[in-house]
Amino acid sequence: MMRPGVSFSLPVTVVVSIITFVYCCTVFVFIHRWFGLMTSPGMINALVYTGISIMCVFNYAAAIFADPGLVPSTYMPDIEHSKVFIHEIKRKGGDLRYCQKCSHFKPPRAHHCRICKRCILRMDHHCVWINNCVGHANYKAFFVFVVYAVIACFYSLVLLVGSLNSDSRIDEQQRDSFRIIYVVSGLFLLPLSVALSVLLGWHIYLILQNKTTIEYHEGVRALCLAEKGGTVYQHPYDLRAYENLSSALGPNIFCWICPTTGHIGDGLHFQTSYDTIPAASK
């Protein structure tokens, strides 16, 4: 479902401009100078890089335009349901979590975004670079976009270095113009590769723990409080590693690099490590 109120965003425009610039430099300068676009290696590299770029842009658009997940106004926590082991409560007072601004109860893992001005299901964070929250319905698209962006950046860097070592014969004027392109491309690609790799590593860690960014920081506080109280804190949504991966990316491993969302459920209920308690006690 497309989110309402999509408007112009300068950060998104900057990202799209960088993607376009890097793609044009990679295909029409790096690949062309190293292999030649009309040669078999040149065409193969151009097609592969174009495919990666298309997937990158497609997932980026999906993360931008998809509604991250809106809490239904009619949502009510089912506190009497015997199979529900967890009801998230306020840290102060112990009451069920209620959003005064949206005037409804918050489902597990939902949080109010002060920028979007609404509660987001399984909210991870608000990302200025997609002008949208990263939440229940668009988290996978965001993650897969980062995966393809990292691959594209490193692929482009390899082609940049390779084309620099090529022995293309060009005149001095062309050499100066290419030098500018290489310097500007390098200034974009090097920090982008590092930053996106760190971001990818961070979200791989979160997925393996079945946590959001918000839950990670909340877990740090809960762990400190548990240690002071002499108890052990365990993240309730942390299943085994493969189950955590499947809950975020889907049960079919061949679809993990595609922005499919048929596996995510309604965003109001999530499997927890306590769901196996009745079966284990029998």
PDB file of C-alpha atoms in Angstrom:
ATOM      1  CA  MET A   1       0.000   0.000   0.000  1.00  0.00           C
ATOM      2  CA  MET A   2       1.334   3.422  -0.967  1.00  0.00           C
ATOM      3  CA  ARG A   3       1.663   5.916   1.844  1.00  0.00           C
ATOM      4  CA  PRO A   4      -0.225   9.213   1.659  1.00  0.00           C
ATOM      5  CA  GLY A   5       1.314  12.657   1.505  1.00  0.00           C
ATOM      6  CA  VAL A   6       4.477  11.883  -0.514  1.00  0.00           C
ATOM      7  CA  SER A   7       6.193  15.221  -1.115  1.00  0.00           C
ATOM      8  CA  PHE A   8       9.449  16.651  -2.477  1.00  0.00           C
ATOM      9  CA  SER A   9      12.506  15.801  -0.409  1.00  0.00           C
ATOM     10  CA  LEU A  10      15.956  17.313  -0.911  1.00  0.00           C
ATOM     11  CA  PRO A  11      17.815  14.284   0.607  1.00  0.00           C
ATOM     12  CA  VAL A  12      15.962  11.905  -1.728  1.00  0.00           C
ATOM     13  CA  THR A  13      16.811  14.156  -4.689  1.00  0.00           C
ATOM     14  CA  VAL A  14      20.472  14.094  -3.628  1.00  0.00           C
ATOM     15  CA  VAL A  15      20.458  10.284  -3.397  1.00  0.00           C
ATOM     16  CA  VAL A  16      18.822   9.905  -6.824  1.00  0.00           C
ATOM     17  CA  SER A  17      21.330  12.349  -8.322  1.00  0.00           C
ATOM     18  CA  ILE A  18      24.286  10.426  -6.836  1.00  0.00           C
ATOM     19  CA  ILE A  19      22.907   7.102  -8.097  1.00  0.00           C
ATOM     20  CA  THR A  20      22.472   8.567 -11.596  1.00  0.00           C
ATOM     21  CA  PHE A  21      25.952  10.129 -11.600  1.00  0.00           C
ATOM     22  CA  VAL A  22      27.704   6.986 -10.356  1.00  0.00           C
ATOM     23  CA  TYR A  23      25.812   4.792 -12.835  1.00  0.00           C
ATOM     24  CA  CYS A  24      26.699   7.000 -15.820  1.00  0.00           C
ATOM     25  CA  CYS A  25      30.350   7.227 -14.760  1.00  0.00           C
ATOM     26  CA  THR A  26      30.603   3.490 -14.188  1.00  0.00           C
ATOM     27  CA  VAL A  27      29.045   2.413 -17.478  1.00  0.00           C
ATOM     28  CA  PHE A  28      30.119   5.161 -19.873  1.00  0.00           C
ATOM     29  CA  VAL A  29      33.561   5.919 -18.417  1.00  0.00           C
ATOM     30  CA  PHE A  30      34.948   3.081 -16.292  1.00  0.00           C
ATOM     31  CA  ILE A  31      33.603   0.120 -18.303  1.00  0.00           C
ATOM     32  CA  HIS A  32      34.040   1.885 -21.629  1.00  0.00           C
ATOM     33  CA  ARG A  33      37.670   2.851 -20.933  1.00  0.00           C
ATOM     34  CA  TRP A  34      38.607  -0.558 -19.518  1.00  0.00           C
ATOM     35  CA  PHE A  35      36.812  -2.934 -21.902  1.00  0.00           C
ATOM     36  CA  GLY A  36      34.943  -0.868 -24.470  1.00  0.00           C
ATOM     37  CA  LEU A  37      31.156  -0.988 -24.421  1.00  0.00           C
ATOM     38  CA  MET A  38      30.952  -2.831 -27.750  1.00  0.00           C
ATOM     39  CA  THR A  39      33.153  -5.731 -26.590  1.00  0.00           C
ATOM     40  CA  SER A  40      31.767  -8.862 -24.947  1.00  0.00           C
ATOM     41  CA  PRO A  41      33.342  -8.132 -21.498  1.00  0.00           C
ATOM     42  CA  GLY A  42      32.125  -4.539 -21.727  1.00  0.00           C
ATOM     43  CA  MET A  43      28.549  -5.526 -22.568  1.00  0.00           C
ATOM     44  CA  ILE A  44      28.474  -8.207 -19.863  1.00  0.00           C
ATOM     45  CA  ASN A  45      29.746  -5.830 -17.185  1.00  0.00           C
ATOM     46  CA  ALA A  46      27.371  -3.091 -18.348  1.00  0.00           C
ATOM     47  CA  LEU A  47      24.384  -5.463 -18.238  1.00  0.00           C
ATOM     48  CA  VAL A  48      25.302  -6.829 -14.805  1.00  0.00           C
ATOM     49  CA  TYR A  49      25.867  -3.367 -13.358  1.00  0.00           C
ATOM     50  CA  THR A  50      22.643  -2.095 -14.931  1.00  0.00           C
ATOM     51  CA  GLY A  51      20.730  -5.004 -13.388  1.00  0.00           C
ATOM     52  CA  ILE A  52      22.180  -4.270  -9.943  1.00  0.00           C
ATOM     53  CA  SER A  53      21.358  -0.572 -10.369  1.00  0.00           C
ATOM     54  CA  ILE A  54      17.772  -1.312 -11.416  1.00  0.00           C
ATOM     55  CA  MET A  55      17.239  -3.501  -8.348  1.00  0.00           C
ATOM     56  CA  CYS A  56      18.819  -0.812  -6.176  1.00  0.00           C
ATOM     57  CA  VAL A  57      16.511   1.906  -7.549  1.00  0.00           C
ATOM     58  CA  PHE A  58      13.443  -0.366  -7.427  1.00  0.00           C
ATOM     59  CA  ASN A  59      13.971  -1.216  -3.757  1.00  0.00           C
ATOM     60  CA  TYR A  60      14.779   2.409  -2.955  1.00  0.00           C
ATOM     61  CA  ALA A  61      11.477   3.491  -4.548  1.00  0.00           C
ATOM     62  CA  ALA A  62       9.639   0.750  -2.652  1.00  0.00           C
ATOM     63  CA  ALA A  63      11.106   1.948   0.660  1.00  0.00           C
ATOM     64  CA  ILE A  64      10.095   5.532  -0.153  1.00  0.00           C
ATOM     65  CA  PHE A  65       6.554   5.024  -1.412  1.00  0.00           C
ATOM     66  CA  ALA A  66       5.416   2.040   0.680  1.00  0.00           C
ATOM     67  CA  ASP A  67       3.459   2.819   3.818  1.00  0.00           C
ATOM     68  CA  PRO A  68       5.647   1.488   6.661  1.00  0.00           C
ATOM     69  CA  GLY A  69       2.562   0.341   8.551  1.00  0.00           C
ATOM     70  CA  LEU A  70      -0.213   2.357  10.153  1.00  0.00           C
ATOM     71  CA  VAL A  71      -1.718   1.259  13.452  1.00  0.00           C
ATOM     72  CA  PRO A  72      -5.470   0.677  12.948  1.00  0.00           C
ATOM     73  CA  SER A  73      -7.579   3.169  14.883  1.00  0.00           C
ATOM     74  CA  THR A  74      -9.703   0.263  16.132  1.00  0.00           C
ATOM     75  CA  TYR A  75      -6.779  -1.695  17.589  1.00  0.00           C
ATOM     76  CA  MET A  76      -7.323  -2.992  21.130  1.00  0.00           C
ATOM     77  CA  PRO A  77      -4.872  -5.222  23.027  1.00  0.00           C
ATOM     78  CA  ASP A  78      -6.386  -8.610  23.838  1.00  0.00           C
ATOM     79  CA  ILE A  79      -5.208  -8.874  27.446  1.00  0.00           C
ATOM     80  CA  GLU A  80      -7.479 -11.853  28.188  1.00  0.00           C
ATOM     81  CA  HIS A  81      -6.196 -14.070  25.388  1.00  0.00           C
ATOM     82  CA  SER A  82      -4.466 -17.063  26.978  1.00  0.00           C
ATOM     83  CA  LYS A  83      -2.013 -17.503  24.107  1.00  0.00           C
ATOM     84  CA  VAL A  84      -0.668 -13.968  24.311  1.00  0.00           C
ATOM     85  CA  PHE A  85       2.333 -14.034  26.642  1.00  0.00           C
ATOM     86  CA  ILE A  86       3.574 -10.492  26.130  1.00  0.00           C
ATOM     87  CA  HIS A  87       1.826  -7.154  26.489  1.00  0.00           C
ATOM     88  CA  GLU A  88       4.216  -4.248  26.263  1.00  0.00           C
ATOM     89  CA  ILE A  89       3.716  -1.716  29.031  1.00  0.00           C
ATOM     90  CA  LYS A  90       4.983   1.749  29.857  1.00  0.00           C
ATOM     91  CA  ARG A  91       8.282   1.928  31.700  1.00  0.00           C
ATOM     92  CA  LYS A  92       6.671   4.270  34.203  1.00  0.00           C
ATOM     93  CA  GLY A  93       3.415   3.166  35.756  1.00  0.00           C
ATOM     94  CA  GLY A  94       3.167  -0.234  34.102  1.00  0.00           C
ATOM     95  CA  ASP A  95       0.044   0.652  32.091  1.00  0.00           C
ATOM     96  CA  LEU A  96      -0.605  -0.635  28.587  1.00  0.00           C
ATOM     97  CA  ARG A  97       1.106   1.560  26.018  1.00  0.00           C
ATOM     98  CA  TYR A  98      -1.255   4.260  24.766  1.00  0.00           C
ATOM     99  CA  CYS A  99      -0.489   7.058  22.302  1.00  0.00           C
ATOM    100  CA  GLN A 100      -1.999  10.333  23.492  1.00  0.00           C
ATOM    101  CA  LYS A 101      -1.301  12.000  20.148  1.00  0.00           C
ATOM    102  CA  CYS A 102      -2.977   9.315  18.007  1.00  0.00           C
ATOM    103  CA  SER A 103      -5.584   8.429  20.677  1.00  0.00           C
ATOM    104  CA  HIS A 104      -5.222   4.656  20.476  1.00  0.00           C
ATOM    105  CA  PHE A 105      -3.330   1.806  22.098  1.00  0.00           C
ATOM    106  CA  LYS A 106       0.038   0.836  20.676  1.00  0.00           C
ATOM    107  CA  PRO A 107       0.534  -2.753  19.442  1.00  0.00           C
ATOM    108  CA  PRO A 108       3.756  -4.535  20.397  1.00  0.00           C
ATOM    109  CA  ARG A 109       6.836  -2.996  18.750  1.00  0.00           C
ATOM    110  CA  ALA A 110       4.919   0.061  17.498  1.00  0.00           C
ATOM    111  CA  HIS A 111       6.126   3.585  18.210  1.00  0.00           C
ATOM    112  CA  HIS A 112       4.999   7.119  17.477  1.00  0.00           C
ATOM    113  CA  CYS A 113       7.082   9.017  14.929  1.00  0.00           C
ATOM    114  CA  ARG A 114       7.212  12.728  15.696  1.00  0.00           C
ATOM    115  CA  ILE A 115       8.155  13.484  12.073  1.00  0.00           C
ATOM    116  CA  CYS A 116       5.444  11.410  10.386  1.00  0.00           C
ATOM    117  CA  LYS A 117       3.078  12.353  13.259  1.00  0.00           C
ATOM    118  CA  ARG A 118       1.592   8.859  13.550  1.00  0.00           C
ATOM    119  CA  CYS A 119       2.288   5.496  15.121  1.00  0.00           C
ATOM    120  CA  ILE A 120       4.294   3.072  12.983  1.00  0.00           C
ATOM    121  CA  LEU A 121       4.059  -0.710  13.229  1.00  0.00           C
ATOM    122  CA  ARG A 122       7.370  -2.347  14.201  1.00  0.00           C
ATOM    123  CA  MET A 123       9.128   0.977  13.799  1.00  0.00           C
ATOM    124  CA  ASP A 124      12.880   0.794  13.262  1.00  0.00           C
ATOM    125  CA  HIS A 125      13.712   4.468  12.704  1.00  0.00           C
ATOM    126  CA  HIS A 126      12.767   7.494  10.625  1.00  0.00           C
ATOM    127  CA  CYS A 127      15.153   7.779   7.682  1.00  0.00           C
ATOM    128  CA  VAL A 128      15.624  11.219   6.160  1.00  0.00           C
ATOM    129  CA  TRP A 129      17.251   9.626   3.078  1.00  0.00           C
ATOM    130  CA  ILE A 130      13.981   7.949   2.090  1.00  0.00           C
ATOM    131  CA  ASN A 131      11.746  10.676   3.562  1.00  0.00           C
ATOM    132  CA  ASN A 132       9.839   7.935   5.344  1.00  0.00           C
ATOM    133  CA  CYS A 133       9.827   5.748   8.403  1.00  0.00           C
ATOM    134  CA  VAL A 134      11.427   2.328   8.182  1.00  0.00           C
ATOM    135  CA  GLY A 135       8.788   0.084   9.655  1.00  0.00           C
ATOM    136  CA  HIS A 136       6.902  -3.178   9.394  1.00  0.00           C
ATOM    137  CA  ALA A 137       5.846  -2.993   5.736  1.00  0.00           C
ATOM    138  CA  ASN A 138       8.936  -1.447   4.136  1.00  0.00           C
ATOM    139  CA  TYR A 139      11.797  -2.722   6.306  1.00  0.00           C
ATOM    140  CA  LYS A 140      12.728  -5.494   3.875  1.00  0.00           C
ATOM    141  CA  ALA A 141      12.713  -3.086   0.901  1.00  0.00           C
ATOM    142  CA  PHE A 142      15.020  -0.755   2.860  1.00  0.00           C
ATOM    143  CA  PHE A 143      17.366  -3.596   3.827  1.00  0.00           C
ATOM    144  CA  VAL A 144      17.526  -5.059   0.310  1.00  0.00           C
ATOM    145  CA  PHE A 145      18.183  -1.565  -1.081  1.00  0.00           C
ATOM    146  CA  VAL A 146      21.197  -1.251   1.222  1.00  0.00           C
ATOM    147  CA  VAL A 147      22.429  -4.689   0.088  1.00  0.00           C
ATOM    148  CA  TYR A 148      22.283  -3.733  -3.597  1.00  0.00           C
ATOM    149  CA  ALA A 149      23.758  -0.290  -2.878  1.00  0.00           C
ATOM    150  CA  VAL A 150      26.798  -1.868  -1.180  1.00  0.00           C
ATOM    151  CA  ILE A 151      27.275  -4.303  -4.076  1.00  0.00           C
ATOM    152  CA  ALA A 152      26.955  -1.464  -6.616  1.00  0.00           C
ATOM    153  CA  CYS A 153      29.455   0.744  -4.771  1.00  0.00           C
ATOM    154  CA  PHE A 154      32.154  -1.928  -4.503  1.00  0.00           C
ATOM    155  CA  TYR A 155      31.547  -3.093  -8.073  1.00  0.00           C
ATOM    156  CA  SER A 156      31.945   0.505  -9.270  1.00  0.00           C
ATOM    157  CA  LEU A 157      35.136   0.929  -7.235  1.00  0.00           C
ATOM    158  CA  VAL A 158      36.641  -2.194  -8.822  1.00  0.00           C
ATOM    159  CA  LEU A 159      35.762  -0.895 -12.289  1.00  0.00           C
ATOM    160  CA  LEU A 160      37.164   2.540 -11.415  1.00  0.00           C
ATOM    161  CA  VAL A 161      40.523   1.100 -10.322  1.00  0.00           C
ATOM    162  CA  GLY A 162      40.625  -1.255 -13.293  1.00  0.00           C
ATOM    163  CA  SER A 163      39.952   1.502 -15.794  1.00  0.00           C
ATOM    164  CA  LEU A 164      42.664   3.656 -14.211  1.00  0.00           C
ATOM    165  CA  ASN A 165      45.156   0.899 -14.927  1.00  0.00           C
ATOM    166  CA  SER A 166      44.036   0.529 -18.534  1.00  0.00           C
ATOM    167  CA  ASP A 167      46.238   1.756 -21.352  1.00  0.00           C
ATOM    168  CA  SER A 168      43.600   3.703 -23.274  1.00  0.00           C
ATOM    169  CA  ARG A 169      45.111   6.251 -25.637  1.00  0.00           C
ATOM    170  CA  ILE A 170      43.415   9.596 -25.203  1.00  0.00           C
ATOM    171  CA  ASP A 171      44.548  13.131 -25.809  1.00  0.00           C
ATOM    172  CA  GLU A 172      45.509  15.498 -23.013  1.00  0.00           C
ATOM    173  CA  GLN A 173      42.179  17.361 -23.030  1.00  0.00           C
ATOM    174  CA  GLN A 174      40.223  14.138 -22.594  1.00  0.00           C
ATOM    175  CA  ARG A 175      42.660  13.038 -19.897  1.00  0.00           C
ATOM    176  CA  ASP A 176      41.922  16.177 -17.866  1.00  0.00           C
ATOM    177  CA  SER A 177      38.143  15.727 -18.160  1.00  0.00           C
ATOM    178  CA  PHE A 178      38.398  12.063 -17.155  1.00  0.00           C
ATOM    179  CA  ARG A 179      40.605  13.007 -14.212  1.00  0.00           C
ATOM    180  CA  ILE A 180      37.812  15.198 -12.825  1.00  0.00           C
ATOM    181  CA  ILE A 181      35.305  12.362 -13.228  1.00  0.00           C
ATOM    182  CA  TYR A 182      37.594   9.900 -11.427  1.00  0.00           C
ATOM    183  CA  VAL A 183      38.246  12.291  -8.532  1.00  0.00           C
ATOM    184  CA  VAL A 184      34.574  13.170  -8.036  1.00  0.00           C
ATOM    185  CA  SER A 185      33.493   9.529  -8.370  1.00  0.00           C
ATOM    186  CA  GLY A 186      36.113   8.452  -5.846  1.00  0.00           C
ATOM    187  CA  LEU A 187      34.988  11.139  -3.405  1.00  0.00           C
ATOM    188  CA  PHE A 188      31.457   9.734  -3.631  1.00  0.00           C
ATOM    189  CA  LEU A 189      32.223   6.017  -3.744  1.00  0.00           C
ATOM    190  CA  LEU A 190      34.805   5.646  -0.965  1.00  0.00           C
ATOM    191  CA  PRO A 191      32.784   7.205   1.893  1.00  0.00           C
ATOM    192  CA  LEU A 192      29.548   5.708   0.530  1.00  0.00           C
ATOM    193  CA  SER A 193      31.056   2.217   0.465  1.00  0.00           C
ATOM    194  CA  VAL A 194      32.248   2.530   4.061  1.00  0.00           C
ATOM    195  CA  ALA A 195      29.035   4.110   5.385  1.00  0.00           C
ATOM    196  CA  LEU A 196      26.716   1.684   3.594  1.00  0.00           C
ATOM    197  CA  SER A 197      28.826  -1.313   4.664  1.00  0.00           C
ATOM    198  CA  VAL A 198      28.567  -0.231   8.303  1.00  0.00           C
ATOM    199  CA  LEU A 199      24.810   0.292   7.886  1.00  0.00           C
ATOM    200  CA  LEU A 200      24.422  -3.129   6.270  1.00  0.00           C
ATOM    201  CA  GLY A 201      26.430  -4.824   9.009  1.00  0.00           C
ATOM    202  CA  TRP A 202      24.329  -3.107  11.652  1.00  0.00           C
ATOM    203  CA  HIS A 203      21.045  -4.272  10.142  1.00  0.00           C
ATOM    204  CA  ILE A 204      22.333  -7.809   9.598  1.00  0.00           C
ATOM    205  CA  TYR A 205      23.096  -7.867  13.328  1.00  0.00           C
ATOM    206  CA  LEU A 206      19.613  -6.536  14.127  1.00  0.00           C
ATOM    207  CA  ILE A 207      17.917  -9.095  11.870  1.00  0.00           C
ATOM    208  CA  LEU A 208      19.877 -11.969  13.419  1.00  0.00           C
ATOM    209  CA  GLN A 209      18.697 -10.741  16.848  1.00  0.00           C
ATOM    210  CA  ASN A 210      15.158  -9.978  15.573  1.00  0.00           C
ATOM    211  CA  LYS A 211      15.434  -6.443  16.898  1.00  0.00           C
ATOM    212  CA  THR A 212      14.688  -2.992  15.607  1.00  0.00           C
ATOM    213  CA  THR A 213      17.029  -0.064  16.184  1.00  0.00           C
ATOM    214  CA  ILE A 214      14.626   1.239  18.837  1.00  0.00           C
ATOM    215  CA  GLU A 215      14.455  -2.173  20.526  1.00  0.00           C
ATOM    216  CA  TYR A 216      18.239  -2.390  20.585  1.00  0.00           C
ATOM    217  CA  HIS A 217      18.524   0.837  22.576  1.00  0.00           C
ATOM    218  CA  GLU A 218      15.616  -0.179  24.814  1.00  0.00           C
ATOM    219  CA  GLY A 219      17.320  -3.547  25.335  1.00  0.00           C
ATOM    220  CA  VAL A 220      20.523  -1.860  26.479  1.00  0.00           C
ATOM    221  CA  ARG A 221      18.569  -0.032  29.190  1.00  0.00           C
ATOM    222  CA  ALA A 222      16.646  -3.188  30.119  1.00  0.00           C
ATOM    223  CA  LEU A 223      19.885  -5.162  30.361  1.00  0.00           C
ATOM    224  CA  CYS A 224      21.394  -2.601  32.737  1.00  0.00           C
ATOM    225  CA  LEU A 225      18.272  -2.644  34.919  1.00  0.00           C
ATOM    226  CA  ALA A 226      18.204  -6.452  34.907  1.00  0.00           C
ATOM    227  CA  GLU A 227      21.843  -6.644  35.999  1.00  0.00           C
ATOM    228  CA  LYS A 228      21.163  -4.223  38.842  1.00  0.00           C
ATOM    229  CA  GLY A 229      18.213  -6.326  39.924  1.00  0.00           C
ATOM    230  CA  GLY A 230      20.124  -9.606  39.682  1.00  0.00           C
ATOM    231  CA  THR A 231      18.008 -10.992  36.827  1.00  0.00           C
ATOM    232  CA  VAL A 232      18.735 -11.962  33.214  1.00  0.00           C
ATOM    233  CA  TYR A 233      17.250  -9.988  30.337  1.00  0.00           C
ATOM    234  CA  GLN A 234      16.293 -11.766  27.120  1.00  0.00           C
ATOM    235  CA  HIS A 235      14.815 -10.064  24.071  1.00  0.00           C
ATOM    236  CA  PRO A 236      11.346 -11.659  23.794  1.00  0.00           C
ATOM    237  CA  TYR A 237      11.251 -11.654  19.975  1.00  0.00           C
ATOM    238  CA  ASP A 238      14.636 -13.317  19.556  1.00  0.00           C
ATOM    239  CA  LEU A 239      14.051 -16.734  17.998  1.00  0.00           C
ATOM    240  CA  ARG A 240      16.816 -18.852  16.506  1.00  0.00           C
ATOM    241  CA  ALA A 241      18.993 -17.173  13.860  1.00  0.00           C
ATOM    242  CA  TYR A 242      17.304 -18.785  10.840  1.00  0.00           C
ATOM    243  CA  GLU A 243      13.826 -18.036  12.192  1.00  0.00           C
ATOM    244  CA  ASN A 244      14.877 -14.439  12.771  1.00  0.00           C
ATOM    245  CA  LEU A 245      16.101 -14.194   9.192  1.00  0.00           C
ATOM    246  CA  SER A 246      12.896 -15.782   7.899  1.00  0.00           C
ATOM    247  CA  SER A 247      10.676 -13.421   9.861  1.00  0.00           C
ATOM    248  CA  ALA A 248      12.419 -10.405   8.320  1.00  0.00           C
ATOM    249  CA  LEU A 249      13.250 -11.633   4.811  1.00  0.00           C
ATOM    250  CA  GLY A 250      10.745 -14.436   4.226  1.00  0.00           C
ATOM    251  CA  PRO A 251      10.741 -18.245   4.395  1.00  0.00           C
ATOM    252  CA  ASN A 252      12.043 -18.681   0.827  1.00  0.00           C
ATOM    253  CA  ILE A 253      15.782 -18.033   0.735  1.00  0.00           C
ATOM    254  CA  PHE A 254      15.620 -17.350  -3.030  1.00  0.00           C
ATOM    255  CA  CYS A 255      13.317 -14.381  -2.338  1.00  0.00           C
ATOM    256  CA  TRP A 256      15.553 -12.779   0.292  1.00  0.00           C
ATOM    257  CA  ILE A 257      16.991 -10.337  -2.259  1.00  0.00           C
ATOM    258  CA  CYS A 258      13.537  -9.335  -3.553  1.00  0.00           C
ATOM    259  CA  PRO A 259      11.201  -6.850  -1.786  1.00  0.00           C
ATOM    260  CA  THR A 260       8.442  -9.420  -1.192  1.00  0.00           C
ATOM    261  CA  THR A 261       6.163  -8.777   1.796  1.00  0.00           C
ATOM    262  CA  GLY A 262       3.727 -11.703   1.789  1.00  0.00           C
ATOM    263  CA  HIS A 263       5.355 -13.187   4.889  1.00  0.00           C
ATOM    264  CA  ILE A 264       5.211 -10.224   7.260  1.00  0.00           C
ATOM    265  CA  GLY A 265       1.698 -10.648   8.705  1.00  0.00           C
ATOM    266  CA  ASP A 266      -0.478  -7.847  10.058  1.00  0.00           C
ATOM    267  CA  GLY A 267       2.195  -6.171  12.199  1.00  0.00           C
ATOM    268  CA  LEU A 268      -0.028  -6.384  15.291  1.00  0.00           C
ATOM    269  CA  HIS A 269       1.127  -9.771  16.546  1.00  0.00           C
ATOM    270  CA  PHE A 270       4.609 -11.288  16.514  1.00  0.00           C
ATOM    271  CA  GLN A 271       5.949 -14.705  17.423  1.00  0.00           C
ATOM    272  CA  THR A 272       7.989 -14.664  20.624  1.00  0.00           C
ATOM    273  CA  SER A 273      10.370 -17.021  22.378  1.00  0.00           C
ATOM    274  CA  TYR A 274       7.577 -17.671  24.895  1.00  0.00           C
ATOM    275  CA  ASP A 275       5.238 -19.172  22.302  1.00  0.00           C
ATOM    276  CA  THR A 276       6.826 -22.602  22.819  1.00  0.00           C
ATOM    277  CA  ILE A 277       6.339 -22.576  26.613  1.00  0.00           C
ATOM    278  CA  PRO A 278       3.031 -24.542  26.665  1.00  0.00           C
ATOM    279  CA  ALA A 279       4.356 -27.170  24.264  1.00  0.00           C
ATOM    280  CA  ALA A 280       7.587 -27.579  26.195  1.00  0.00           C
ATOM    281  CA  SER A 281       5.779 -28.013  29.502  1.00  0.00           C
ATOM    282  CA  LYS A 282       3.567 -30.857  28.314  1.00  0.00           C
TER     283      LYS A 282
END
